[in-house]
Short mmCIF file of C-alpha atoms and ligand atoms in Angstrom, two decimals:
data_model
loop_
_atom_site.label_atom_id
_atom_site.label_comp_id
_atom_site.label_asym_id
_atom_site.label_seq_id
_atom_site.Cartn_x
_atom_site.Cartn_y
_atom_site.Cartn_z
CA MET A 10 0.01 -0.01 0.02
CA SER A 11 1.33 3.43 -0.88
CA LEU A 12 0.88 6.45 1.37
CA GLN A 13 -2.46 8.16 0.91
CA SER A 14 -2.69 11.93 0.82
CA LEU A 15 -5.26 14.69 0.23
CA ASP A 16 -2.83 15.92 -2.39
CA PRO A 17 -3.14 13.99 -5.66
CA ARG A 18 0.37 15.02 -6.63
CA VAL A 19 1.66 13.19 -3.52
CA ASN A 20 -0.49 10.13 -4.37
CA ARG A 21 1.12 10.05 -7.82
CA LEU A 22 4.51 9.63 -6.19
CA HIS A 23 3.51 6.22 -4.81
CA LEU A 24 5.44 6.70 -1.63
CA PRO A 25 5.77 3.65 0.57
CA GLU A 26 3.53 3.56 3.67
CA ASN A 27 6.29 2.00 5.64
CA PRO A 28 9.66 3.27 4.29
CA SER A 29 13.03 1.65 4.86
CA GLU A 30 15.56 3.35 7.10
CA PRO A 31 16.83 6.44 5.21
CA VAL A 32 20.48 6.47 4.21
CA ALA A 33 22.65 9.29 5.58
CA LYS A 34 23.75 11.87 3.11
CA THR A 35 27.40 11.56 1.96
CA GLU A 36 29.84 14.48 2.24
CA LEU A 37 29.38 17.15 -0.53
CA ASP A 38 25.90 15.77 -1.42
CA GLN A 39 24.96 19.44 -1.06
CA LEU A 40 28.00 20.60 -3.05
CA GLU A 41 30.54 23.31 -2.29
CA THR A 42 29.87 26.69 -0.75
CA TYR A 43 30.23 30.10 -2.47
CA GLU A 44 29.98 33.59 -1.03
CA VAL A 45 27.76 36.13 -2.73
CA PHE A 46 28.16 39.95 -2.90
CA HIS A 47 25.53 42.33 -4.29
CA GLN A 48 25.66 45.89 -5.52
CA LYS A 49 22.33 47.37 -4.33
CA LYS A 50 22.43 50.37 -6.66
CA GLU A 51 24.67 51.76 -9.37
CA ASN A 52 28.07 52.79 -8.05
CA ALA A 53 27.36 51.41 -4.51
CA ALA A 54 29.99 49.16 -2.94
CA TYR A 55 29.57 45.40 -3.36
CA THR A 56 28.24 44.05 -0.11
CA TYR A 57 28.14 40.58 1.31
CA VAL A 58 24.65 38.98 1.18
CA GLY A 59 25.35 35.38 2.14
CA PRO A 60 26.45 31.88 0.98
CA VAL A 61 25.05 29.43 -1.53
CA HIS A 62 25.79 25.81 -2.20
CA ALA A 63 26.54 25.04 -5.92
CA PRO A 64 28.58 22.76 -8.09
CA ASN A 65 30.42 25.62 -9.96
CA GLU A 66 30.58 29.38 -10.16
CA GLU A 67 27.96 29.69 -12.97
CA VAL A 68 25.37 27.83 -10.98
CA ALA A 69 26.40 29.71 -7.81
CA PHE A 70 25.73 32.88 -9.74
CA LEU A 71 22.24 31.73 -10.66
CA PHE A 72 21.44 30.59 -7.12
CA GLY A 73 22.86 33.82 -5.68
CA LYS A 74 20.71 35.82 -8.01
CA GLU A 75 17.58 33.85 -7.16
CA GLN A 76 18.26 33.64 -3.44
CA TYR A 77 19.35 37.14 -2.77
CA SER A 78 18.10 39.44 -5.50
CA ARG A 79 14.66 37.94 -6.21
CA ARG A 80 13.11 40.19 -3.52
CA PHE A 81 15.66 42.95 -3.12
CA ALA A 82 17.01 45.61 -5.49
CA CYS A 83 20.31 44.68 -7.12
CA THR A 84 22.39 46.06 -9.98
CA GLY A 85 25.38 43.67 -9.96
CA MET A 86 26.64 40.55 -8.37
CA TRP A 87 30.06 38.98 -7.49
CA VAL A 88 30.51 35.35 -6.41
CA ALA A 89 33.58 33.66 -4.97
CA GLU A 90 34.31 30.14 -3.73
CA THR A 91 34.42 30.17 0.08
CA ARG A 92 37.88 28.62 0.15
CA HIS A 93 39.24 31.48 -1.87
CA VAL A 94 38.49 34.04 0.79
CA MET A 95 41.19 34.87 3.32
CA VAL A 96 39.69 35.86 6.55
CA THR A 97 41.47 37.87 9.36
CA PRO A 98 40.59 37.40 13.01
CA TYR A 99 37.52 39.37 14.30
CA THR A 100 38.28 42.14 16.80
CA ASP A 101 36.26 43.94 19.50
CA GLU A 102 34.29 46.84 18.07
CA ALA A 103 36.50 49.45 19.69
CA VAL A 104 39.67 48.12 17.97
CA SER A 105 40.71 48.16 14.34
CA VAL A 106 41.77 44.78 13.02
CA TYR A 107 44.67 46.40 11.24
CA ASP A 108 46.15 47.38 14.61
CA VAL A 109 46.03 43.80 15.85
CA ILE A 110 47.08 41.60 12.99
CA ARG A 111 50.77 40.84 12.57
CA ILE A 112 51.70 40.73 8.96
CA ASN A 113 54.74 38.61 8.22
CA GLN A 114 56.85 41.19 6.36
CA GLU A 115 58.90 38.51 4.62
CA ASN A 116 55.82 36.87 3.12
CA ALA A 117 54.35 40.22 2.36
CA MET A 118 57.40 41.58 0.60
CA GLU A 119 57.30 42.07 -3.07
CA ASN A 120 58.31 38.74 -4.44
CA GLY A 121 60.19 39.18 -7.66
CA GLU A 122 59.48 35.66 -8.91
CA LYS A 123 55.73 35.99 -8.56
CA THR A 124 53.80 38.37 -10.70
CA ALA A 125 51.71 40.95 -8.96
CA GLU A 126 47.96 40.70 -9.29
CA ALA A 127 44.82 42.33 -8.08
CA TYR A 128 43.08 41.43 -4.77
CA GLU A 129 39.72 42.67 -3.59
CA ILE A 130 39.47 43.99 -0.04
CA PHE A 131 36.24 43.86 2.06
CA HIS A 132 35.75 45.45 5.49
CA LEU A 133 33.25 44.53 8.23
CA LYS A 134 32.48 47.77 10.21
CA LYS A 135 30.34 46.29 12.85
CA ARG A 136 29.67 42.77 14.06
CA GLY A 137 26.38 41.48 12.77
CA LYS A 138 26.43 43.67 9.75
CA ALA A 139 27.81 42.67 6.30
CA HIS A 140 31.28 42.92 4.74
CA ALA A 141 31.54 45.65 2.09
CA HIS A 142 34.10 46.13 -0.66
CA VAL A 143 36.51 49.04 -0.01
CA GLY A 144 38.90 48.69 -2.87
CA THR A 145 41.39 46.74 -4.93
CA VAL A 146 45.10 46.33 -4.25
CA THR A 147 47.96 44.86 -6.18
CA ALA A 148 50.26 42.28 -4.51
CA THR A 149 52.07 38.94 -5.03
CA SER A 150 50.32 37.12 -2.09
CA TYR A 151 47.30 37.33 0.21
CA GLU A 152 49.56 38.52 3.00
CA GLY A 153 51.07 41.22 0.71
CA ALA A 154 47.58 42.22 -0.26
CA LEU A 155 46.71 42.61 3.41
CA ALA A 156 49.78 44.76 4.07
CA GLU A 157 48.90 46.91 1.14
CA ALA A 158 45.27 47.13 2.34
CA LYS A 159 46.60 48.29 5.70
CA LYS A 160 48.52 51.11 3.98
CA GLN A 161 45.60 52.21 1.80
CA PHE A 162 42.59 51.54 3.99
CA GLY A 163 44.15 51.24 7.53
CA GLU A 164 42.78 54.61 8.57
CA MET A 165 39.21 53.75 7.82
CA LYS A 166 37.52 53.05 11.17
CA PRO A 167 35.95 50.96 12.49
CA VAL A 168 37.19 47.67 10.93
CA VAL A 169 36.44 44.53 12.94
CA ASN A 170 37.28 42.04 10.18
CA VAL A 171 38.84 41.96 6.68
CA TRP A 172 38.27 39.53 3.81
CA VAL A 173 40.80 39.31 0.90
CA ILE A 174 39.90 37.59 -2.37
CA LYS A 175 42.10 37.36 -5.56
CA ALA A 176 40.28 39.45 -8.15
CA ALA A 177 40.69 36.54 -10.60
CA ASP A 178 38.69 34.30 -8.28
CA VAL A 179 35.68 36.60 -8.37
CA PHE A 180 33.03 35.73 -10.89
CA ARG A 181 31.23 38.89 -11.83
CA SER A 182 28.08 39.97 -13.60
CA GLU A 183 28.63 41.80 -16.89
CA ALA A 184 27.69 45.44 -17.38
CA ASP A 185 26.12 44.44 -20.71
CA ASP A 186 23.73 42.11 -18.93
CA LYS A 187 22.16 44.93 -16.82
CA ASP A 188 18.72 43.89 -17.90
CA ILE A 189 18.85 40.65 -15.81
CA TRP A 190 18.30 42.82 -12.65
CA ASN A 191 15.02 44.33 -13.79
CA THR A 192 11.83 43.14 -12.22
CA THR A 193 8.78 43.37 -14.44
CA LYS A 194 5.80 45.39 -13.17
CA ASP A 195 3.48 42.40 -13.27
CA LYS A 196 5.23 40.91 -10.29
CA MET A 197 3.56 43.31 -7.96
CA TYR A 198 1.60 40.40 -6.39
CA ARG A 199 4.66 39.70 -4.27
CA GLU A 200 4.86 43.15 -2.72
CA ALA A 201 3.08 43.87 0.49
CA THR A 202 1.95 47.19 -0.88
CA ALA A 203 -0.13 45.46 -3.53
CA TYR A 204 -2.62 44.33 -0.95
CA ARG A 205 -5.19 46.95 0.08
CA VAL A 206 -6.59 44.97 2.96
CA MET A 207 -7.73 47.98 4.99
CA ASP A 208 -10.00 49.22 2.21
CA LYS A 209 -11.76 45.91 2.15
CA ILE A 210 -12.17 45.76 5.93
CA THR A 211 -13.48 49.30 6.05
CA LYS A 212 -16.06 48.62 3.30
CA PHE A 213 -17.17 45.43 5.05
CA LYS A 214 -17.66 47.31 8.38
CA GLU A 215 -19.68 50.02 6.68
CA GLU A 216 -21.93 47.43 5.00
CA GLN A 217 -22.40 45.64 8.36
CA ALA A 218 -23.31 48.91 10.07
CA ALA A 219 -25.84 49.77 7.35
CA LYS A 220 -27.69 46.49 7.87
CA MET B 3 7.26 31.30 8.68
CA TYR B 4 7.84 29.61 10.65
CA GLY B 5 9.49 29.47 13.91
CA GLY B 6 12.01 29.32 16.56
CA GLY B 7 10.63 29.03 20.06
CA ASN B 8 7.87 26.76 18.83
CA ILE B 9 9.59 23.45 19.54
CA PHE B 10 12.98 24.58 20.74
CA GLU B 11 13.72 23.28 24.21
CA ALA B 12 16.67 24.22 26.38
CA THR B 13 18.88 21.41 27.59
CA LYS B 14 18.16 20.49 31.17
CA PHE B 15 21.50 21.54 32.80
CA ASP B 16 23.52 24.65 32.16
CA ASP B 17 26.85 23.00 32.92
CA LEU B 18 29.45 25.60 32.25
CA THR B 19 32.07 24.21 34.64
CA THR B 20 34.07 22.68 31.78
CA GLU B 21 34.43 26.02 29.97
CA ASP B 22 37.42 28.30 30.25
CA PRO B 23 36.38 30.89 32.81
CA VAL B 24 38.42 33.77 31.21
CA LYS B 25 37.12 33.09 27.70
CA LEU B 26 33.60 32.67 29.04
CA ALA B 27 33.79 36.09 30.81
CA GLU B 28 35.01 37.72 27.65
CA PHE B 29 32.24 36.09 25.63
CA GLU B 30 29.57 37.19 28.09
CA ALA B 31 31.00 40.69 28.25
CA ARG B 32 30.75 40.99 24.48
CA ILE B 33 27.11 40.05 24.53
CA ALA B 34 26.47 42.39 27.44
CA ARG B 35 27.98 45.23 25.42
CA GLY B 36 25.50 44.49 22.65
CA GLU B 37 28.10 43.22 20.24
CA LYS B 38 27.26 40.20 18.09
CA ILE B 39 29.07 36.88 18.11
CA GLU B 40 30.63 35.87 14.74
CA PRO B 41 31.42 32.27 13.67
CA ASN B 42 35.16 32.28 14.43
CA ASP B 43 34.71 33.65 17.98
CA TRP B 44 35.23 31.46 20.92
CA MET B 45 31.88 30.32 22.31
CA PRO B 46 30.69 27.88 24.98
CA GLU B 47 29.64 24.47 23.75
CA LEU B 48 26.16 25.00 25.15
CA TYR B 49 25.76 28.20 23.03
CA ARG B 50 26.87 26.44 19.93
CA LYS B 51 24.71 23.44 20.52
CA GLN B 52 21.52 25.34 21.36
CA LEU B 53 21.93 27.66 18.43
CA ILE B 54 22.50 24.80 15.96
CA ARG B 55 19.41 23.11 17.26
CA MET B 56 17.29 26.22 17.18
CA ILE B 57 18.37 27.45 13.75
CA GLU B 58 18.22 23.99 12.27
CA GLN B 59 14.62 23.47 13.55
CA HIS B 60 13.68 26.87 12.20
CA ALA B 61 15.17 25.87 8.77
CA HIS B 62 13.36 22.51 8.71
CA SER B 63 10.13 24.36 9.61
CA GLU B 64 10.55 26.58 6.51
CA ILE B 65 10.92 23.66 4.05
CA ILE B 66 8.35 21.46 5.64
CA GLY B 67 6.05 24.39 6.02
CA ALA B 68 6.18 24.95 2.28
CA LEU B 69 4.36 21.64 1.79
CA PRO B 70 0.82 22.29 3.08
CA GLU B 71 0.73 25.74 1.19
CA GLY B 72 2.52 24.16 -1.78
CA THR B 73 -0.35 21.66 -2.13
CA TRP B 74 -2.66 24.62 -2.99
CA ILE B 75 -0.61 26.31 -5.69
CA THR B 76 -2.15 24.40 -8.57
CA ARG B 77 -5.69 24.74 -7.11
CA ALA B 78 -5.53 28.31 -5.94
CA PRO B 79 -8.54 30.16 -7.37
CA GLY B 80 -7.32 32.22 -10.32
CA PHE B 81 -3.95 32.86 -11.98
CA ARG B 82 -2.97 35.83 -9.82
CA ARG B 83 -3.48 33.79 -6.57
CA LYS B 84 -1.48 30.88 -8.06
CA MET B 85 1.41 33.27 -8.78
CA ALA B 86 1.26 34.88 -5.36
CA GLN B 87 1.01 31.53 -3.54
CA MET B 88 3.98 30.31 -5.55
CA ALA B 89 5.99 33.38 -4.72
CA LYS B 90 5.23 32.94 -1.03
CA VAL B 91 6.16 29.22 -1.03
CA GLN B 92 9.43 30.06 -2.89
CA ASP B 93 10.23 32.59 -0.21
CA GLU B 94 9.79 30.01 2.50
CA VAL B 95 12.17 27.55 0.74
CA GLY B 96 14.58 30.40 0.39
CA HIS B 97 14.23 31.04 4.11
CA ALA B 98 15.33 27.45 4.70
CA GLN B 99 18.42 28.08 2.52
CA LEU B 100 19.42 31.07 4.54
CA LEU B 101 18.92 29.35 7.84
CA TYR B 102 20.70 26.18 6.95
CA SER B 103 23.72 28.30 6.00
CA ALA B 104 23.53 30.21 9.24
CA ALA B 105 23.51 26.91 11.18
CA GLU B 106 26.36 25.59 9.09
CA THR B 107 28.65 28.35 10.24
CA LEU B 108 28.39 26.76 13.69
CA GLY B 109 29.85 23.49 12.42
CA LYS B 110 26.94 21.21 11.44
CA SER B 111 26.92 20.42 7.71
CA ARG B 112 23.80 20.84 5.54
CA GLU B 113 24.06 17.09 4.74
CA ALA B 114 23.95 16.20 8.44
CA MET B 115 20.94 18.51 9.03
CA LEU B 116 18.94 17.16 6.04
CA THR B 117 19.76 13.58 7.11
CA ASP B 118 18.45 14.39 10.64
CA LEU B 119 15.31 15.84 9.25
CA ILE B 120 14.50 12.80 7.14
CA ASN B 121 15.33 10.24 9.82
CA GLY B 122 13.17 12.11 12.34
CA LYS B 123 16.02 13.09 14.75
CA SER B 124 15.42 16.78 14.28
CA LYS B 125 12.02 18.39 14.72
CA TYR B 126 10.16 21.09 12.82
CA SER B 127 7.25 23.29 13.74
CA ASN B 128 4.48 20.90 14.86
CA VAL B 129 1.66 22.74 13.16
CA PHE B 130 2.76 21.40 9.79
CA ASN B 131 1.83 17.90 10.90
CA TYR B 132 -1.69 18.97 10.34
CA PRO B 133 -3.33 19.02 6.85
CA ALA B 134 -4.51 22.10 4.86
CA LEU B 135 -7.93 20.64 4.00
CA THR B 136 -9.23 23.53 1.96
CA TRP B 137 -8.06 26.70 0.29
CA ALA B 138 -9.28 28.55 3.42
CA ASP B 139 -6.88 26.41 5.54
CA SER B 140 -4.04 27.51 3.26
CA ASN B 141 -5.07 31.12 3.79
CA THR B 142 -5.30 30.65 7.54
CA ILE B 143 -1.69 29.34 7.52
CA SER B 144 -0.47 32.22 5.29
CA TRP B 145 -1.99 34.72 7.64
CA LEU B 146 -1.86 33.43 11.16
CA ILE B 147 1.01 30.93 11.15
CA ASP B 148 3.22 33.52 9.42
CA ALA B 149 2.02 36.13 11.90
CA GLY B 150 3.12 33.88 14.77
CA ALA B 151 6.38 33.20 12.98
CA ILE B 152 6.98 36.97 12.60
CA VAL B 153 6.51 37.52 16.34
CA ASN B 154 9.13 34.94 16.94
CA GLN B 155 11.49 36.00 14.17
CA MET B 156 11.42 39.69 15.12
CA ALA B 157 12.43 38.72 18.65
CA ASN B 158 15.22 36.44 17.48
CA ALA B 159 16.55 38.99 15.04
CA LYS B 160 17.76 40.92 18.11
CA GLY B 161 19.71 37.88 19.36
CA SER B 162 23.43 37.58 19.71
CA TYR B 163 24.59 35.42 16.83
CA GLY B 164 25.59 37.49 13.77
CA PRO B 165 24.78 34.93 10.93
CA TYR B 166 21.33 34.15 12.40
CA CYS B 167 20.58 37.89 12.70
CA ARG B 168 21.65 38.59 9.08
CA ALA B 169 19.43 35.74 7.86
CA LEU B 170 16.48 36.90 9.97
CA ASP B 171 16.74 40.46 8.75
CA ARG B 172 16.23 39.27 5.17
CA ILE B 173 13.51 36.86 6.25
CA CYS B 174 11.56 39.51 8.13
CA ALA B 175 11.68 41.80 5.14
CA GLU B 176 10.07 39.13 3.03
CA GLU B 177 7.48 38.25 5.64
CA ALA B 178 5.83 41.61 5.26
CA PHE B 179 4.40 40.34 1.95
CA HIS B 180 3.32 36.94 3.47
CA LEU B 181 1.37 38.64 6.25
CA LYS B 182 -0.38 41.03 3.90
CA TYR B 183 -1.07 38.37 1.33
CA GLY B 184 -2.48 35.99 4.00
CA HIS B 185 -4.60 38.67 5.61
CA ASP B 186 -6.00 39.79 2.27
CA ALA B 187 -6.90 36.22 1.40
CA VAL B 188 -8.69 35.66 4.68
CA VAL B 189 -10.43 39.00 4.45
CA HIS B 190 -11.57 38.15 0.92
CA LEU B 191 -13.34 34.99 2.21
CA ALA B 192 -14.65 36.62 5.43
CA THR B 193 -16.27 39.48 3.54
CA GLY B 194 -17.53 37.29 0.77
CA THR B 195 -20.61 34.96 0.28
CA PRO B 196 -22.10 33.05 3.18
CA LYS B 197 -20.43 29.96 1.79
CA GLN B 198 -17.04 31.65 1.78
CA ARG B 199 -17.56 32.90 5.35
CA GLU B 200 -18.36 29.41 6.45
CA MET B 201 -15.27 28.05 4.81
CA ILE B 202 -12.92 30.43 6.55
CA GLN B 203 -14.67 30.04 9.89
CA ALA B 204 -14.29 26.21 9.62
CA ALA B 205 -10.63 26.55 8.69
CA LEU B 206 -10.04 28.90 11.63
CA ASN B 207 -11.77 26.37 13.97
CA ARG B 208 -9.48 23.63 12.72
CA TRP B 209 -6.34 25.69 12.96
CA TRP B 210 -6.85 27.47 16.29
CA PRO B 211 -5.64 24.66 18.49
CA PRO B 212 -2.37 24.07 16.56
CA ILE B 213 -1.89 27.82 16.38
CA MET B 214 -2.12 28.08 20.16
CA THR B 215 0.62 25.54 20.51
CA PHE B 216 2.85 27.28 17.93
CA PHE B 217 5.03 29.07 20.49
CA GLY B 218 5.63 25.91 22.49
CA PRO B 219 4.69 24.70 25.94
CA SER B 220 3.75 27.27 28.55
CA ASP B 221 6.50 28.84 30.65
CA LYS B 222 5.23 26.87 33.71
CA MET B 223 6.21 23.69 31.97
CA SER B 224 9.47 24.74 30.28
CA THR B 225 12.90 24.03 31.68
CA HIS B 226 14.98 26.92 32.93
CA THR B 227 16.48 29.13 30.34
CA GLU B 228 18.25 31.93 32.24
CA THR B 229 21.63 31.22 30.62
CA LEU B 230 20.14 31.27 27.14
CA VAL B 231 18.35 34.55 27.91
CA ARG B 232 21.61 36.11 29.21
CA TRP B 233 23.38 34.93 26.06
CA LYS B 234 20.59 36.34 23.91
CA VAL B 235 19.74 33.01 22.33
CA LYS B 236 16.23 32.98 23.77
CA MET B 237 14.81 36.47 23.33
CA ALA B 238 11.30 36.06 24.61
CA THR B 239 9.55 33.29 26.55
CA ASN B 240 6.93 31.07 24.91
CA ASP B 241 4.06 32.76 26.86
CA GLU B 242 5.35 36.27 26.05
CA CYS B 243 5.22 35.42 22.37
CA ARG B 244 1.79 33.87 22.65
CA GLN B 245 0.47 36.99 24.52
CA GLN B 246 1.88 39.23 21.88
CA PHE B 247 0.36 37.21 19.13
CA LEU B 248 -3.07 37.13 20.74
CA ASP B 249 -2.94 40.86 21.42
CA MET B 250 -2.10 41.62 17.80
CA TYR B 251 -4.34 39.21 15.93
CA VAL B 252 -7.42 38.27 17.95
CA PRO B 253 -8.92 41.80 17.40
CA LYS B 254 -8.22 41.47 13.66
CA ILE B 255 -10.09 38.14 13.65
CA TRP B 256 -12.99 39.55 15.60
CA GLU B 257 -13.32 42.69 13.41
CA LEU B 258 -14.21 40.38 10.51
CA GLY B 259 -17.10 38.96 12.44
CA LEU B 260 -15.29 35.65 12.85
CA THR B 261 -15.18 33.74 16.10
CA VAL B 262 -12.29 32.03 17.90
CA PRO B 263 -13.20 28.53 19.07
CA ASP B 264 -12.23 29.13 22.63
CA PRO B 265 -15.07 30.18 25.10
CA LYS B 266 -12.45 31.17 27.68
CA LEU B 267 -10.57 33.58 25.41
CA HIS B 268 -10.70 37.16 26.62
CA LYS B 269 -8.41 39.99 27.55
CA ASN B 270 -8.27 40.82 31.24
CA ALA B 271 -8.37 44.35 32.59
CA ASP B 272 -4.56 44.12 33.19
CA GLY B 273 -4.07 43.47 29.47
CA VAL B 274 -3.24 39.82 29.79
CA TRP B 275 -5.11 37.30 27.60
CA GLU B 276 -6.78 34.36 29.19
CA TYR B 277 -7.36 31.16 27.19
CA THR B 278 -7.93 27.48 27.41
CA GLU B 279 -4.59 25.76 28.05
CA PRO B 280 -3.68 24.01 24.76
CA ASP B 281 -3.66 20.24 24.80
CA TRP B 282 -0.05 19.56 25.51
CA VAL B 283 -0.59 15.77 25.59
CA GLU B 284 -1.74 15.89 21.95
CA PHE B 285 1.15 18.26 21.13
CA LYS B 286 3.65 15.72 22.45
CA GLU B 287 1.95 12.85 20.69
CA VAL B 288 2.03 14.69 17.32
CA ILE B 289 5.52 16.03 17.67
CA ASN B 290 6.78 12.45 18.40
CA GLY B 291 5.52 11.29 15.04
CA ASN B 292 1.83 10.49 15.48
CA GLY B 293 0.10 13.40 13.90
CA PRO B 294 -2.11 13.25 10.81
CA CYS B 295 0.63 14.32 8.39
CA ASN B 296 4.03 13.40 9.95
CA LYS B 297 4.63 10.45 7.76
CA GLU B 298 3.59 12.23 4.58
CA ARG B 299 5.75 15.32 5.26
CA LEU B 300 8.89 13.25 5.79
CA ALA B 301 8.16 10.96 2.89
CA VAL B 302 7.69 13.82 0.48
CA ARG B 303 10.85 15.50 1.68
CA ARG B 304 12.77 12.29 1.46
CA SER B 305 11.55 11.57 -2.05
CA ALA B 306 12.65 14.98 -3.19
CA GLU B 307 16.10 14.45 -1.69
CA GLU B 308 16.42 10.95 -3.25
CA ASN B 309 15.11 11.83 -6.65
CA GLY B 310 17.52 14.72 -6.94
CA ALA B 311 20.55 12.88 -5.72
CA TRP B 312 21.77 11.74 -9.15
CA VAL B 313 21.70 15.38 -10.41
CA ARG B 314 23.79 16.49 -7.51
CA ARG B 315 26.21 13.58 -8.01
CA ALA B 316 26.54 14.35 -11.73
CA LEU B 317 27.29 17.98 -11.03
CA LEU B 318 29.79 17.43 -8.26
CA SER B 319 33.31 18.34 -9.31
CA PRO B 320 36.03 15.83 -8.27
CA LYS B 321 38.08 18.80 -7.06
CA ALA B 322 35.34 19.98 -4.70
CA LYS B 323 36.23 20.46 -1.08
CA TYR B 324 33.82 21.33 1.71
CA VAL B 325 34.45 24.62 3.51
CA LYS B 326 31.85 25.92 5.90
CA PRO B 327 30.27 29.19 4.82
CA LEU B 328 31.96 32.30 6.27
CA ALA B 329 29.18 34.35 7.85
FE1 FE2 C 23 6.44 33.43 5.61
FE1 FE2 C 24 5.27 30.99 6.66
FE1 FE2 C 25 9.53 31.92 6.27
#
């Protein structure tokens, strides 16, 4: 006998009434994690919105768009694999992280053998808020990028945490694809403002009173 | 929705003697200053455990809660309602995604959480073990269960754990639509034909008892939670949430000429609502697997997981390595 439901769609699944023990999910059944950053309006800093699980950056991009921009204004998106983000320690809110971290000068030194490349720098101003992009630096390593970030952005206060990502590891939306961020007018049904409940209640009460 | 305090129970003993006293003092001072805790901070095991449990239950409630309302998408009266119902259900599934990620930052993988949902080890909001018999039941869920969830989520959004607060801020913003959508749908029926009024009253009668259990057992029955209150994990007691819900929504039900199936329900002169104590025996019975829909909910979830497994396997890159989300 299969499980009986009020929902014909469930009945069509022919689910067993007494199922076997479920098997535990294996590692990575839910795929890898990516971190997503949105630009809320033109020229605004890219800001962290949250993670997604995806098999590759293209799918992560689609999930990030659906999950985080479906209901909020957005004009651009960046996605990076979680493991490509270098994270500093978190500090107390009264202290700048740049004043606490010790940067290994040797590692940070310009390394002639490695070619310099761009790194994106993100600051967290307050615990519980979101990391925001502050700028791009050029360096030959993550540590070098952090040292350079301290020079360029160290005076910005407060900074409780810094993320560093190689610019090449960031998957970005294209300026030419701007149209993908538009929401059509006919989707008003998912806005609270589309429901004029009070009008209906007032009319109902007037009718009741008139009776 | 859907949740938080509804089923969440504190562990019986607040044993902090094994924790490093200096780190514990720093941790507590940070919370007392109003600073949020972030994933890489030191935290007591009890804090980590309770938050995982609470956020995980909340996430499960979102995906399981999408099922009774999801049932009505194809049969919602009219195209616009189908679209709106679909948008709401999609939001709820999105809430689950946000919450699973927040729980993951504490060290439990999404795989482990989904496994524990399907094997019955983790719970979800008990109200979803009841069926949505009619379109009016679906509307009652959209309005009043979401209303209850909002009371809960607004309180939890002021809690101490950064990733949970960030997720809840997004969730609360989306709930504004759910609440208006649900209210509008109920008002439509309540101000409609006699048949429509009858339908919504019957749905309300069916859903009132589960709704009253939504915030969990009364404070008299709950185990002590002082530590969790001090750590800003538990932001309001079950009874405080229930009182706030009654105060906000009973008048809105009454103004539509609908009745609440509880002869004892009234507001005292001191502003406190009195009501018939919910049937906590039935609540326990249902939460332990013996409700009208428990089996179906888990079976449907499980079949979705199993039927999609080959797609995820095919997409998985051999170079993939799990790293827990950052924040
Ligand atoms: Fe909702
Ligand atoms: Fe909901
Ligand atoms: Fe929700």
